[in-house]
């Protein structure tokens, strides 16, 4: 399955027709969804590639978001080069979720930066895109070096480098630097205050880059942390562990407060990702069945919701040529269909039923209450502020008297509404097919 998907993705590189590339990615997405729906047992190939339910869901999410990012970029310039870069990102991401070796995961974990940087530099909007790309590379590479150090240290202590067949667990005496080993994943998630590279990268990236970055690339941090926690013994009562979780939750709440003060649409959606991914970090670090399940569900839900919100921001940016909230008011008067999709995605962003975010947050709330009453109180505040900035986004773009004209949105609304609808449907009905 992994080899066939990889070969098919590489074959898409030689396609010069964007329509054929879109059709091909759509077909591969359907194949991956069908394989994931029946994949309940772990399958391993030669110790290098493996496939289980989590890997299958991440690969399906990668292909699905890649397919929708192509649909949102039908009018992009230099299409042949854009196809090459986009398919390269998809190939590297699929391989990142497919390998079962920590060393190979590190290789693909870092390799995704190359096509992503080319995408930001080649199709970014502002001259500051070089600075944004530099921030992204410096932050992520610096943190990932500690992950490589940790994996090498584990291997020297007799722990298998395979994610799927762990031959031993690192002893507590070797876990004094566990927080340093996971630093690369905390940056990639990102955790507050290691998030400064993310808003810059989102603001300067084209719509396809923002959709892939929020929908899939951030999930590499949660996925890698999930796999690494399987081989580490970390005491839940240690002072540093509690301090890390407290900084994570307070930082997530502070990021939510920052969303309410944003005037840039892309920055608002980017900071909302920081707030939501703090829930993922809490679930993974809890190292419990319910916590990990909640983290996985939130990763899938956030990947669909944040990608859809960035697509919506791009839809209104094409008409107003501005990301400022004050310049994009009055959506109900100009394009009600887009406003309906904005409302649906915003409601899912605040974990309204029956979205995946709701089910994930219920599990995280249960785990946080078991861990500490203080954690549960902060999560309640985060849930409240999440509803505030989601309603703030919807109200600011939908009501009031705007500067957009009806004709400027009518030509692009059909394709844009379709992309947003395809984001929203699995976000709210995928739970029916969950095992």
XYZ file of C-alpha atoms in Angstrom, residues 61-419:
359
model
C -5.337 13.359 5.711
C -2.187 14.244 3.757
C -3.639 13.191 0.406
C -7.015 14.752 1.175
C -5.591 18.157 2.106
C -3.180 18.024 -0.854
C -6.109 17.368 -3.180
C -8.067 20.325 -1.791
C -5.038 22.616 -1.827
C -4.716 21.946 -5.570
C -8.342 22.893 -6.054
C -7.724 26.143 -4.198
C -4.741 26.977 -6.423
C -6.195 26.573 -9.910
C -5.122 30.108 -10.904
C -1.583 29.883 -9.573
C 1.293 31.085 -11.762
C 4.088 28.809 -13.018
C 1.866 25.721 -12.771
C 4.498 23.163 -13.803
C 6.927 24.215 -11.086
C 4.078 24.502 -8.610
C 2.975 20.931 -9.398
C 6.505 19.671 -8.834
C 6.848 21.384 -5.460
C 3.395 20.389 -4.241
C 3.722 16.744 -5.171
C 7.192 16.692 -3.604
C 5.669 17.893 -0.337
C 2.974 15.215 -0.574
C 5.541 12.468 -1.236
C 7.735 13.495 1.692
C 4.758 13.754 4.051
C 3.437 10.319 3.029
C 6.880 8.824 3.575
C 7.163 10.556 6.968
C 3.990 8.853 8.160
C 4.895 5.523 6.524
C 8.353 4.743 7.894
C 8.741 2.742 11.082
C 12.321 3.756 11.889
C 13.035 6.798 14.025
C 16.095 7.625 11.915
C 14.132 7.517 8.662
C 11.390 9.559 10.301
C 13.967 12.201 11.230
C 15.194 12.272 7.622
C 11.727 12.867 6.144
C 10.766 15.095 9.087
C 13.535 17.471 8.017
C 13.177 16.891 4.263
C 9.704 18.430 4.198
C 11.284 21.813 4.942
C 12.958 21.961 1.517
C 9.853 21.933 -0.751
C 7.893 23.932 1.839
C 10.568 26.628 1.830
C 10.569 26.656 -1.991
C 6.788 27.068 -1.931
C 6.965 30.056 0.422
C 9.833 31.738 -1.443
C 8.506 31.064 -4.921
C 4.804 31.809 -4.483
C 4.684 33.937 -1.333
C 2.899 37.277 -1.304
C 5.246 39.701 0.485
C 8.984 40.554 0.393
C 9.193 39.338 4.015
C 8.778 35.740 2.879
C 12.564 35.228 3.022
C 12.554 36.186 6.695
C 9.558 33.899 7.337
C 11.315 30.992 5.647
C 14.443 31.617 7.680
C 12.469 31.616 10.923
C 10.817 28.319 10.000
C 14.081 26.571 9.077
C 16.089 27.829 12.057
C 13.421 26.979 14.619
C 12.606 23.494 13.338
C 16.144 22.365 12.466
C 17.510 23.523 15.819
C 14.898 21.590 17.757
C 15.135 18.474 15.590
C 18.841 18.069 16.320
C 17.970 17.244 19.933
C 15.510 14.618 18.711
C 18.293 13.013 16.649
C 20.539 13.118 19.706
C 17.874 11.446 21.819
C 17.128 8.702 19.304
C 20.841 7.979 18.935
C 21.160 7.837 22.729
C 18.249 5.401 22.943
C 19.788 3.189 20.269
C 23.115 3.073 22.099
C 21.257 1.982 25.261
C 19.682 -1.006 23.491
C 16.313 0.430 22.483
C 15.170 -0.511 18.985
C 14.991 2.304 16.445
C 11.751 0.858 15.079
C 8.497 2.550 16.032
C 6.447 -0.590 15.513
C 8.593 -3.179 17.310
C 10.128 -1.696 20.417
C 12.721 -4.040 21.913
C 13.114 -2.129 25.144
C 12.075 0.911 27.112
C 14.521 3.559 28.248
C 15.089 3.471 31.985
C 14.191 6.410 34.203
C 17.864 7.040 34.921
C 18.349 7.887 31.238
C 15.286 10.135 31.124
C 16.720 13.242 32.750
C 16.830 14.972 29.341
C 13.493 13.752 27.990
C 12.208 17.323 27.713
C 15.166 18.178 25.472
C 14.576 15.187 23.192
C 10.998 16.281 22.456
C 11.930 19.922 21.816
C 11.750 19.484 18.034
C 8.167 18.201 18.274
C 7.164 21.011 20.625
C 8.403 23.490 18.011
C 6.678 21.719 15.134
C 3.287 21.456 16.921
C 3.880 24.335 17.925
C 3.751 24.863 21.689
C 3.609 28.325 23.164
C 6.124 30.120 23.368
C 7.931 28.181 20.598
C 5.366 29.256 18.000
C 6.857 32.492 16.646
C 7.785 30.939 13.295
C 4.231 29.775 12.536
C 2.344 33.097 12.051
C 5.165 34.433 9.878
C 5.158 31.312 7.699
C 1.356 31.367 7.345
C 1.179 35.053 6.445
C 3.823 34.770 3.724
C 2.840 31.358 2.301
C 0.385 30.935 -0.596
C -2.954 29.321 0.128
C -1.709 25.814 -0.700
C 1.248 26.255 1.630
C -0.972 27.477 4.466
C -3.414 24.605 3.988
C -0.669 21.967 3.999
C 1.204 23.629 6.838
C -1.819 23.822 9.141
C -3.530 20.669 7.920
C -0.652 18.200 7.800
C 2.839 19.538 8.599
C 1.942 20.527 12.163
C 0.651 16.979 12.698
C 4.190 15.670 12.227
C 4.982 17.103 15.647
C 2.067 15.368 17.346
C 2.646 12.103 15.489
C 6.378 12.032 16.236
C 5.789 12.866 19.898
C 3.198 10.086 20.102
C 5.674 7.536 18.740
C 8.531 8.769 20.944
C 6.455 8.592 24.119
C 6.022 4.874 23.470
C 9.699 4.269 24.320
C 10.067 6.734 27.190
C 9.139 6.406 30.846
C 8.217 9.863 32.103
C 6.833 10.369 35.597
C 3.520 12.226 35.494
C 4.174 13.611 38.965
C 7.594 15.108 38.251
C 7.911 18.853 38.753
C 9.192 19.542 35.250
C 6.410 17.512 33.649
C 3.728 19.447 35.533
C 5.478 22.740 34.735
C 5.610 21.864 31.033
C 1.900 21.070 30.913
C 1.039 24.227 32.843
C 3.046 26.411 30.435
C 1.416 24.609 27.529
C -2.141 25.184 28.762
C -1.607 28.773 29.902
C 0.148 29.492 26.608
C -2.744 27.975 24.673
C -5.185 30.202 26.567
C -2.994 33.249 25.934
C -2.837 32.391 22.216
C -6.641 32.282 22.203
C -6.737 35.738 23.770
C -4.364 36.899 21.052
C -6.789 35.651 18.400
C -9.486 38.029 19.647
C -7.086 40.948 19.196
C -5.942 40.065 15.689
C -6.745 42.286 12.705
C -5.193 39.954 10.102
C -7.306 36.967 9.060
C -4.358 34.649 8.480
C -2.790 35.526 11.823
C -6.101 34.833 13.535
C -6.359 31.333 12.066
C -2.649 30.693 12.718
C -2.893 31.600 16.418
C -6.018 29.480 16.749
C -3.852 26.526 15.657
C -1.484 27.223 18.566
C -4.439 27.155 20.965
C -5.855 23.896 19.607
C -2.560 22.051 19.367
C -1.978 22.633 23.089
C -4.836 20.159 23.628
C -3.015 17.631 21.453
C 0.145 18.033 23.519
C -1.782 17.468 26.758
C -3.385 14.312 25.385
C -0.136 12.817 24.092
C 1.905 13.619 27.200
C -0.772 12.104 29.447
C 0.256 8.737 27.950
C -3.203 7.309 28.556
C -5.501 5.533 26.127
C -8.198 8.213 26.291
C -5.679 11.035 26.088
C -3.928 9.622 23.031
C -7.269 8.865 21.343
C -8.448 12.417 22.004
C -5.198 13.848 20.657
C -5.484 11.833 17.434
C -9.111 12.879 16.917
C -8.253 16.548 17.490
C -5.338 16.302 15.045
C -7.640 14.975 12.335
C -10.355 17.518 13.124
C -7.943 20.435 13.308
C -6.293 19.385 10.053
C -9.623 19.604 8.242
C -10.954 22.703 10.033
C -7.843 24.891 9.866
C -7.228 23.967 6.230
C -10.807 24.957 5.411
C -10.489 28.274 7.246
C -7.328 29.146 5.323
C -9.140 28.289 2.099
C -11.967 30.626 3.145
C -9.492 33.425 3.899
C -8.010 32.954 0.433
C -11.481 33.095 -1.141
C -12.217 36.546 0.239
C -8.620 37.696 -0.274
C -8.962 37.132 -4.025
C -11.716 39.753 -4.180
C -10.598 42.343 -1.625
C -6.803 41.837 -2.024
C -6.485 42.386 1.711
C -6.320 40.147 4.778
C -7.498 42.855 7.177
C -10.778 42.212 8.952
C -11.944 45.776 8.404
C -11.574 45.363 4.641
C -13.543 42.104 4.448
C -16.830 42.918 6.140
C -20.302 42.472 4.695
C -20.005 38.927 3.416
C -23.736 38.325 3.839
C -24.427 41.000 1.227
C -21.865 39.889 -1.333
C -21.628 36.090 -1.177
C -23.979 34.353 1.303
C -22.817 30.883 0.261
C -19.278 31.580 1.456
C -20.639 33.020 4.689
C -22.628 29.838 5.328
C -19.468 27.781 4.967
C -17.600 30.227 7.207
C -20.281 29.729 9.874
C -20.124 25.936 9.591
C -16.329 25.846 9.812
C -16.276 28.381 12.646
C -18.796 26.323 14.605
C -16.643 23.231 14.103
C -13.602 25.251 15.169
C -15.287 25.938 18.507
C -16.036 22.188 18.887
C -19.770 22.390 18.237
C -21.517 19.026 17.713
C -21.200 16.792 15.809
C -17.649 17.766 14.807
C -14.587 15.630 15.506
C -13.204 18.437 17.656
C -16.062 17.932 20.117
C -15.372 14.217 20.621
C -11.643 14.848 20.950
C -12.093 17.647 23.472
C -14.476 15.529 25.573
C -11.753 12.886 25.912
C -9.098 15.502 26.692
C -11.358 17.091 29.319
C -11.787 13.718 31.011
C -8.053 13.077 31.092
C -7.268 16.586 32.361
C -9.809 16.193 35.174
C -8.121 12.942 36.171
C -4.697 14.617 36.152
C -5.495 17.894 37.926
C -8.426 20.141 38.687
C -6.293 23.144 37.696
C -5.791 21.674 34.223
C -9.535 21.186 33.882
C -10.191 24.814 34.873
C -7.711 26.139 32.289
C -9.234 23.895 29.619
C -12.634 25.374 30.428
C -11.231 28.862 29.863
C -9.639 27.706 26.599
C -12.948 26.270 25.401
C -14.668 29.583 26.177
C -12.059 31.704 24.406
C -12.141 29.304 21.436
C -15.838 30.059 21.009
C -15.076 33.776 21.341
C -12.486 33.992 18.567
C -14.476 31.669 16.287
C -17.535 33.912 16.608
C -15.263 36.935 16.225
C -14.016 35.577 12.892
C -17.505 34.821 11.627
C -19.078 38.070 12.816
C -16.304 40.279 11.511
C -16.384 38.830 8.005
C -20.139 38.380 7.675
C -21.771 41.510 9.058
C -21.305 45.197 8.434
C -20.815 47.141 5.233
C -17.859 45.897 3.239
C -15.900 47.010 0.213
C -16.250 43.782 -1.802
C -18.524 43.738 -4.833
C -20.938 41.015 -5.888
C -19.223 40.501 -9.237
C -15.780 40.009 -7.738
C -16.956 36.945 -5.786
C -19.448 35.400 -8.187
C -16.857 33.877 -10.512
C -14.892 32.059 -7.826
C -17.629 31.205 -5.350
C -18.656 27.845 -6.898
C -15.220 26.238 -6.685
C -14.467 27.857 -3.338
C -17.738 26.751 -1.766
C -17.140 23.225 -3.036
C -13.679 23.125 -1.416
